[in-house]
Short mmCIF file of C-alpha atoms in Angstrom, two decimals:
data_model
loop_
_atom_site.label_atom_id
_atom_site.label_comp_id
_atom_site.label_asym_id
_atom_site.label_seq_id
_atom_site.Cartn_x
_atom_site.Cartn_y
_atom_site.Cartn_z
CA UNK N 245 4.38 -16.91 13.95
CA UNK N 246 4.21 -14.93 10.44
CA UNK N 247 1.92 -12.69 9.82
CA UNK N 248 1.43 -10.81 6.42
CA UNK N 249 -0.43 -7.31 6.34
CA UNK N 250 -2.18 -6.80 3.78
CA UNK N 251 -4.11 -3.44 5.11
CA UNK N 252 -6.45 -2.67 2.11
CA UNK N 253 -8.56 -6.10 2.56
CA UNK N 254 -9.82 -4.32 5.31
CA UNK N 255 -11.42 -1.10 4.05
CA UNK N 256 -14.81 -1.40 5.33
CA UNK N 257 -16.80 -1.78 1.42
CA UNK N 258 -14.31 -5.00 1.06
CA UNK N 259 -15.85 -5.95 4.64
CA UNK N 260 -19.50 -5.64 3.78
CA UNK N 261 -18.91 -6.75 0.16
CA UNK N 262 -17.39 -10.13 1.22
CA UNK N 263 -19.41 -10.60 4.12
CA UNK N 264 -22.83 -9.89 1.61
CA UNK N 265 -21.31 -12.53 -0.91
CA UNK N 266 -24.07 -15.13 -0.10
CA UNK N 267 -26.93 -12.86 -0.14
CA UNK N 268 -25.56 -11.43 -3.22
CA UNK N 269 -24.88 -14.61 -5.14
CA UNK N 270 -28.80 -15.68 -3.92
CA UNK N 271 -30.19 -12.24 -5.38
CA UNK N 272 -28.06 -11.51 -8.90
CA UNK N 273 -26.47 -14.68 -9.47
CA UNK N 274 -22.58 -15.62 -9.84
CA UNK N 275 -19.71 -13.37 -10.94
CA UNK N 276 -18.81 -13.68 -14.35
CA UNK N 277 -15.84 -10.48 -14.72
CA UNK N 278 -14.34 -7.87 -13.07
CA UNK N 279 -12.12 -4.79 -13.30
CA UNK N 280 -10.31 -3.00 -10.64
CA UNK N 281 -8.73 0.19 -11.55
CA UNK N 282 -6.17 1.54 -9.22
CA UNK N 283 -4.57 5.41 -9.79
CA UNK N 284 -2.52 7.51 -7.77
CA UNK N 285 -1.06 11.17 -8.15
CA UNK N 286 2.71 9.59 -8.00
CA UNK N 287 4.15 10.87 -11.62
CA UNK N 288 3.22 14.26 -12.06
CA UNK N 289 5.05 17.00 -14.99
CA UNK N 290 7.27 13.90 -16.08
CA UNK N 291 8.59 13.26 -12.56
CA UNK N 292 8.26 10.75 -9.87
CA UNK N 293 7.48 12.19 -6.47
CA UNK N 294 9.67 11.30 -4.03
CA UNK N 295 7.00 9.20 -1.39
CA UNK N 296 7.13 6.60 -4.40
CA UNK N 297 10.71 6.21 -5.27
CA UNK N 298 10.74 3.01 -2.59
CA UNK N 299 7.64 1.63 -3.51
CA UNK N 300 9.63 -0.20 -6.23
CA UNK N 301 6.08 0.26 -9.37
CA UNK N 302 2.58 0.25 -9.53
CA UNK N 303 1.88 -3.18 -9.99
CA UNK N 304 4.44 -3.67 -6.56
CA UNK N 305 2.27 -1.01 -4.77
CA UNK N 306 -1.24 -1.37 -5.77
CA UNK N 307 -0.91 -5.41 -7.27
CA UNK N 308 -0.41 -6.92 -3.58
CA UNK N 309 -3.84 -4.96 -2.42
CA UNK N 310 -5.52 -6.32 -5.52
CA UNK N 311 -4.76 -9.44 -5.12
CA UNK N 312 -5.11 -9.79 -1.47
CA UNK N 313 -9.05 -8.55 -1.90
CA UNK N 314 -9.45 -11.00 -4.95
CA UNK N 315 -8.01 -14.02 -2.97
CA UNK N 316 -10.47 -12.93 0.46
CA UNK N 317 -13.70 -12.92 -2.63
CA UNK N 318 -12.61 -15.95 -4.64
CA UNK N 319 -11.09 -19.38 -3.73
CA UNK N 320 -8.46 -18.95 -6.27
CA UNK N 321 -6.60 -16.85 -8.68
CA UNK N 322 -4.20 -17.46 -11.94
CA UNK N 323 -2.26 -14.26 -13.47
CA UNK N 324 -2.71 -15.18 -17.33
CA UNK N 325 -0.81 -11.85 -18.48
CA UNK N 326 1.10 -8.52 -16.97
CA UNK N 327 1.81 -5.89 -19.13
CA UNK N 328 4.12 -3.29 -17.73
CA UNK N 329 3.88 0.53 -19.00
CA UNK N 330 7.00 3.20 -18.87
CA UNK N 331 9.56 1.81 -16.32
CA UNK N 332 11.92 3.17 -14.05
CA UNK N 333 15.28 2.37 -12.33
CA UNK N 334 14.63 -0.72 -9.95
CA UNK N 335 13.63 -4.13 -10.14
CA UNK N 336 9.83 -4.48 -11.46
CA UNK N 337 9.30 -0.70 -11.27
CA UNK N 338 6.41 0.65 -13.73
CA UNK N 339 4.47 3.46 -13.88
CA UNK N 340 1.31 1.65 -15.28
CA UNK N 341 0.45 -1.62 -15.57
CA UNK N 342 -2.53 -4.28 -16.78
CA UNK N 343 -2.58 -7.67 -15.94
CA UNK N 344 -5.45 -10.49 -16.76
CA UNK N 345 -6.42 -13.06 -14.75
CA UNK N 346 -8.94 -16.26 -14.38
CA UNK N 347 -10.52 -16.65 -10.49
CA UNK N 348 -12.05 -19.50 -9.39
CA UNK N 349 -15.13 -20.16 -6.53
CA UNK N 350 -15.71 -23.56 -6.00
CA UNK N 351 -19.77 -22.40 -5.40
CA UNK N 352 -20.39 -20.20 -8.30
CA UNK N 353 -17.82 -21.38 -11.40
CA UNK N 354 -14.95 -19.16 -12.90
CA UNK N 355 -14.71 -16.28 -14.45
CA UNK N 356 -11.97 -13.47 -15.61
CA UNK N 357 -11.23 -10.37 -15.06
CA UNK N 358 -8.11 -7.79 -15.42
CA UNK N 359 -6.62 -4.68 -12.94
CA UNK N 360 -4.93 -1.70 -14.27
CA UNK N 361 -2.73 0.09 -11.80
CA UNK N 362 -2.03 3.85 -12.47
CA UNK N 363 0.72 6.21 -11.35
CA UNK N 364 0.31 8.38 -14.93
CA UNK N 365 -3.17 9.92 -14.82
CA UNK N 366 -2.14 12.67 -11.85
CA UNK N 367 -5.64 11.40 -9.78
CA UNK N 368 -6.28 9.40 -6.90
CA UNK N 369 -8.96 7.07 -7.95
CA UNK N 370 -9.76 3.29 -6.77
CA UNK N 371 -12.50 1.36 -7.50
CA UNK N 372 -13.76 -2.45 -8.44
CA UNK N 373 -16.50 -3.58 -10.46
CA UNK N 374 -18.25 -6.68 -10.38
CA UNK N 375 -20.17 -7.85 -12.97
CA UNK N 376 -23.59 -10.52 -12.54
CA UNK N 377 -24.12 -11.48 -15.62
CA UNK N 378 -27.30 -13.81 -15.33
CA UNK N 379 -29.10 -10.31 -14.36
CA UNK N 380 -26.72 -8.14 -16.18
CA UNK N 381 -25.72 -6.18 -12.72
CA UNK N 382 -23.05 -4.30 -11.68
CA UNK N 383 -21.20 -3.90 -8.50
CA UNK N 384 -18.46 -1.15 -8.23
CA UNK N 385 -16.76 -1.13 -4.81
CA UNK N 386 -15.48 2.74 -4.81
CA UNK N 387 -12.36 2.36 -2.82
CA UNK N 388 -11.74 6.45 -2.60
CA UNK N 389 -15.19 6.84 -1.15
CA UNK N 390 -16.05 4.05 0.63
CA UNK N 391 -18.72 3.05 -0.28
CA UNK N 392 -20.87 0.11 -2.91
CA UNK N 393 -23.35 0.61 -6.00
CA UNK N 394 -25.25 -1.12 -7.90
CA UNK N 395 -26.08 -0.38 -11.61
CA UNK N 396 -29.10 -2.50 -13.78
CA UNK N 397 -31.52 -1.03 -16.29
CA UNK N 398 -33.25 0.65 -13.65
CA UNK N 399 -30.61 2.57 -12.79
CA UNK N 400 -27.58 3.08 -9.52
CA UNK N 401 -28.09 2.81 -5.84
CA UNK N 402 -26.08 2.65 -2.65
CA UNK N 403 -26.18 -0.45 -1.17
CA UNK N 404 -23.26 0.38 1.33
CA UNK N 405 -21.72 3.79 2.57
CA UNK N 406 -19.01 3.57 5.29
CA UNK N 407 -19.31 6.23 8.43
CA UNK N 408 -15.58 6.30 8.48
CA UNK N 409 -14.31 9.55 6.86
CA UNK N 410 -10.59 8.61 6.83
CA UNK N 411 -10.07 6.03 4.23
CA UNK N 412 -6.39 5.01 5.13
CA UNK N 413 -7.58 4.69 9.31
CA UNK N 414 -10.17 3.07 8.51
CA UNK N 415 -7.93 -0.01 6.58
CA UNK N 416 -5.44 -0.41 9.12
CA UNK N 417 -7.98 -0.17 12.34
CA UNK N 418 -8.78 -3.35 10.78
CA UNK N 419 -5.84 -4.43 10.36
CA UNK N 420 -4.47 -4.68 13.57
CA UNK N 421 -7.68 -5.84 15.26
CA UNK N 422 -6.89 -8.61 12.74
CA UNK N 423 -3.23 -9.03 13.74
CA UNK N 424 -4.31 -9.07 17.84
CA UNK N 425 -6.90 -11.61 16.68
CA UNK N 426 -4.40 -13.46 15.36
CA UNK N 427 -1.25 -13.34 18.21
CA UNK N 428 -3.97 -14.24 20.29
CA UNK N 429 -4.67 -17.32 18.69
CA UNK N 430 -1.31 -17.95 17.93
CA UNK N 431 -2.00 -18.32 13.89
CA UNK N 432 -0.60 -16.82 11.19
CA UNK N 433 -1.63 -16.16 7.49
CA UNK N 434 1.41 -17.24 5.99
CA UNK N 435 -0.30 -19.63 3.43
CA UNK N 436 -2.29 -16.62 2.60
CA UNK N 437 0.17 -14.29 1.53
CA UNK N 438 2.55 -17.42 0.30
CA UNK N 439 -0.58 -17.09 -2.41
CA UNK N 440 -0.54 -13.69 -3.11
CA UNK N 441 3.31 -12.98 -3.43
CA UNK N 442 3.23 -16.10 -5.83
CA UNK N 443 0.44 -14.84 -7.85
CA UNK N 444 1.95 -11.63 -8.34
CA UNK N 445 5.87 -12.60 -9.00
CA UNK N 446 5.24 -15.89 -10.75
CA UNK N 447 4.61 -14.50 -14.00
CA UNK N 448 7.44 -11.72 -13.65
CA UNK N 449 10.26 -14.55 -12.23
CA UNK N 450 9.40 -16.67 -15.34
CA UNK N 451 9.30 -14.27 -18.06
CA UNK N 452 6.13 -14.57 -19.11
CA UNK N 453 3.31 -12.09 -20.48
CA UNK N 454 5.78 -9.10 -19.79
CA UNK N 455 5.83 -6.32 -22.12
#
């Protein structure tokens, strides 16, 4: 059996966002966009710290989270473009990058939206938004803190706040209640990740949309 981990689908305002989907579709209406912005503190005074020498680039690092929360929101997902910023030694290594994509839900239409991972801006900051456009709403998923607003004219709420205070425990305690699930069953996710590796190499193995 194969099993990919893919820990960050698993942070707990992923969990309540996806399992909310229905109710959210019924109250604001479909998903037109979004934009997930991924930075962390991994290129500071012109150097790369040593913890992310092996993780081989941003889009490497940060791109298979991305996409792995993307694919458990949206039925599908096509990489139209990646950009990469300043590189270093390595295979795909960046220390930025943007990439723009089209997702598919075969209940609620398509729409587009674009990620920008980080390793220049010397902050650890995550977050996703999601925008309704047929009630002009937004959804940010603050990945740092755990936690979902929403934005209209009236102005931002909480509509989720996780009770776990330790943001990287709290992904793989899920995770590996996920993996037992799974060895238990005797069922992999291999078609799962089979889609996410493709969706972020693809473009990169043919040449295209690289900067």
């Amino acid at each position: 059996m194969i099993y990919n981990a893919f820990h960050f689908v698993y942070s707990p305002e992923i969990v309540w966002f996806r399992k909310s989907l229905k109710e959210l579709y019924k109250s604001y209406g479909k998903i037109g966009s979004f934009c997930s912005y991924f930075s962390d503190p991994y290129y500071i005074r012109g150097e790369l710290q040593n913890k992310a020498l092996s993780l081989l680039g941003s889009w490497v690092d940060s791109g298979s989270n991305i996409l792995s929360m993307l694919y458990s929101i949206f039925d599908d997902i096509s990489l139209d473009s990646l950009t990469f910023g300043d590189s270093y030694s390595g295979n795909f290594s960046d220390l930025f990058s943007i990439a723009s994509m089209m997702f598919n839900d075969s209940k609620n239409g398509t729409g587009f939206g674009h990620t920008v991972t980080n390793w220049v801006s010397n902050s650890s900051l995550k977050y996703t938004d999601f925008m309704f456009p047929e009630t002009n709403v937004k959804i940010r998923l603050n990945h740092s803190e755990l936690k979902v607003t929403l934005t209209d004219d009236k102005g931002t709420k909480i509509l989720f706040s996780s009770s776990e205070t330790d943001r990287l425990l709290a992904h793989y305690t899920g995770l590996v209640d996920d993996v037992y699930k799974s060895l238990s069953a005797g069922k992999g996710n291999e078609d799962y990740g089979k889609s996410i590796y493709s969706t972020m190499y693809g473009i990169q193995d043919l040449g295209g949309g690289i900067a």
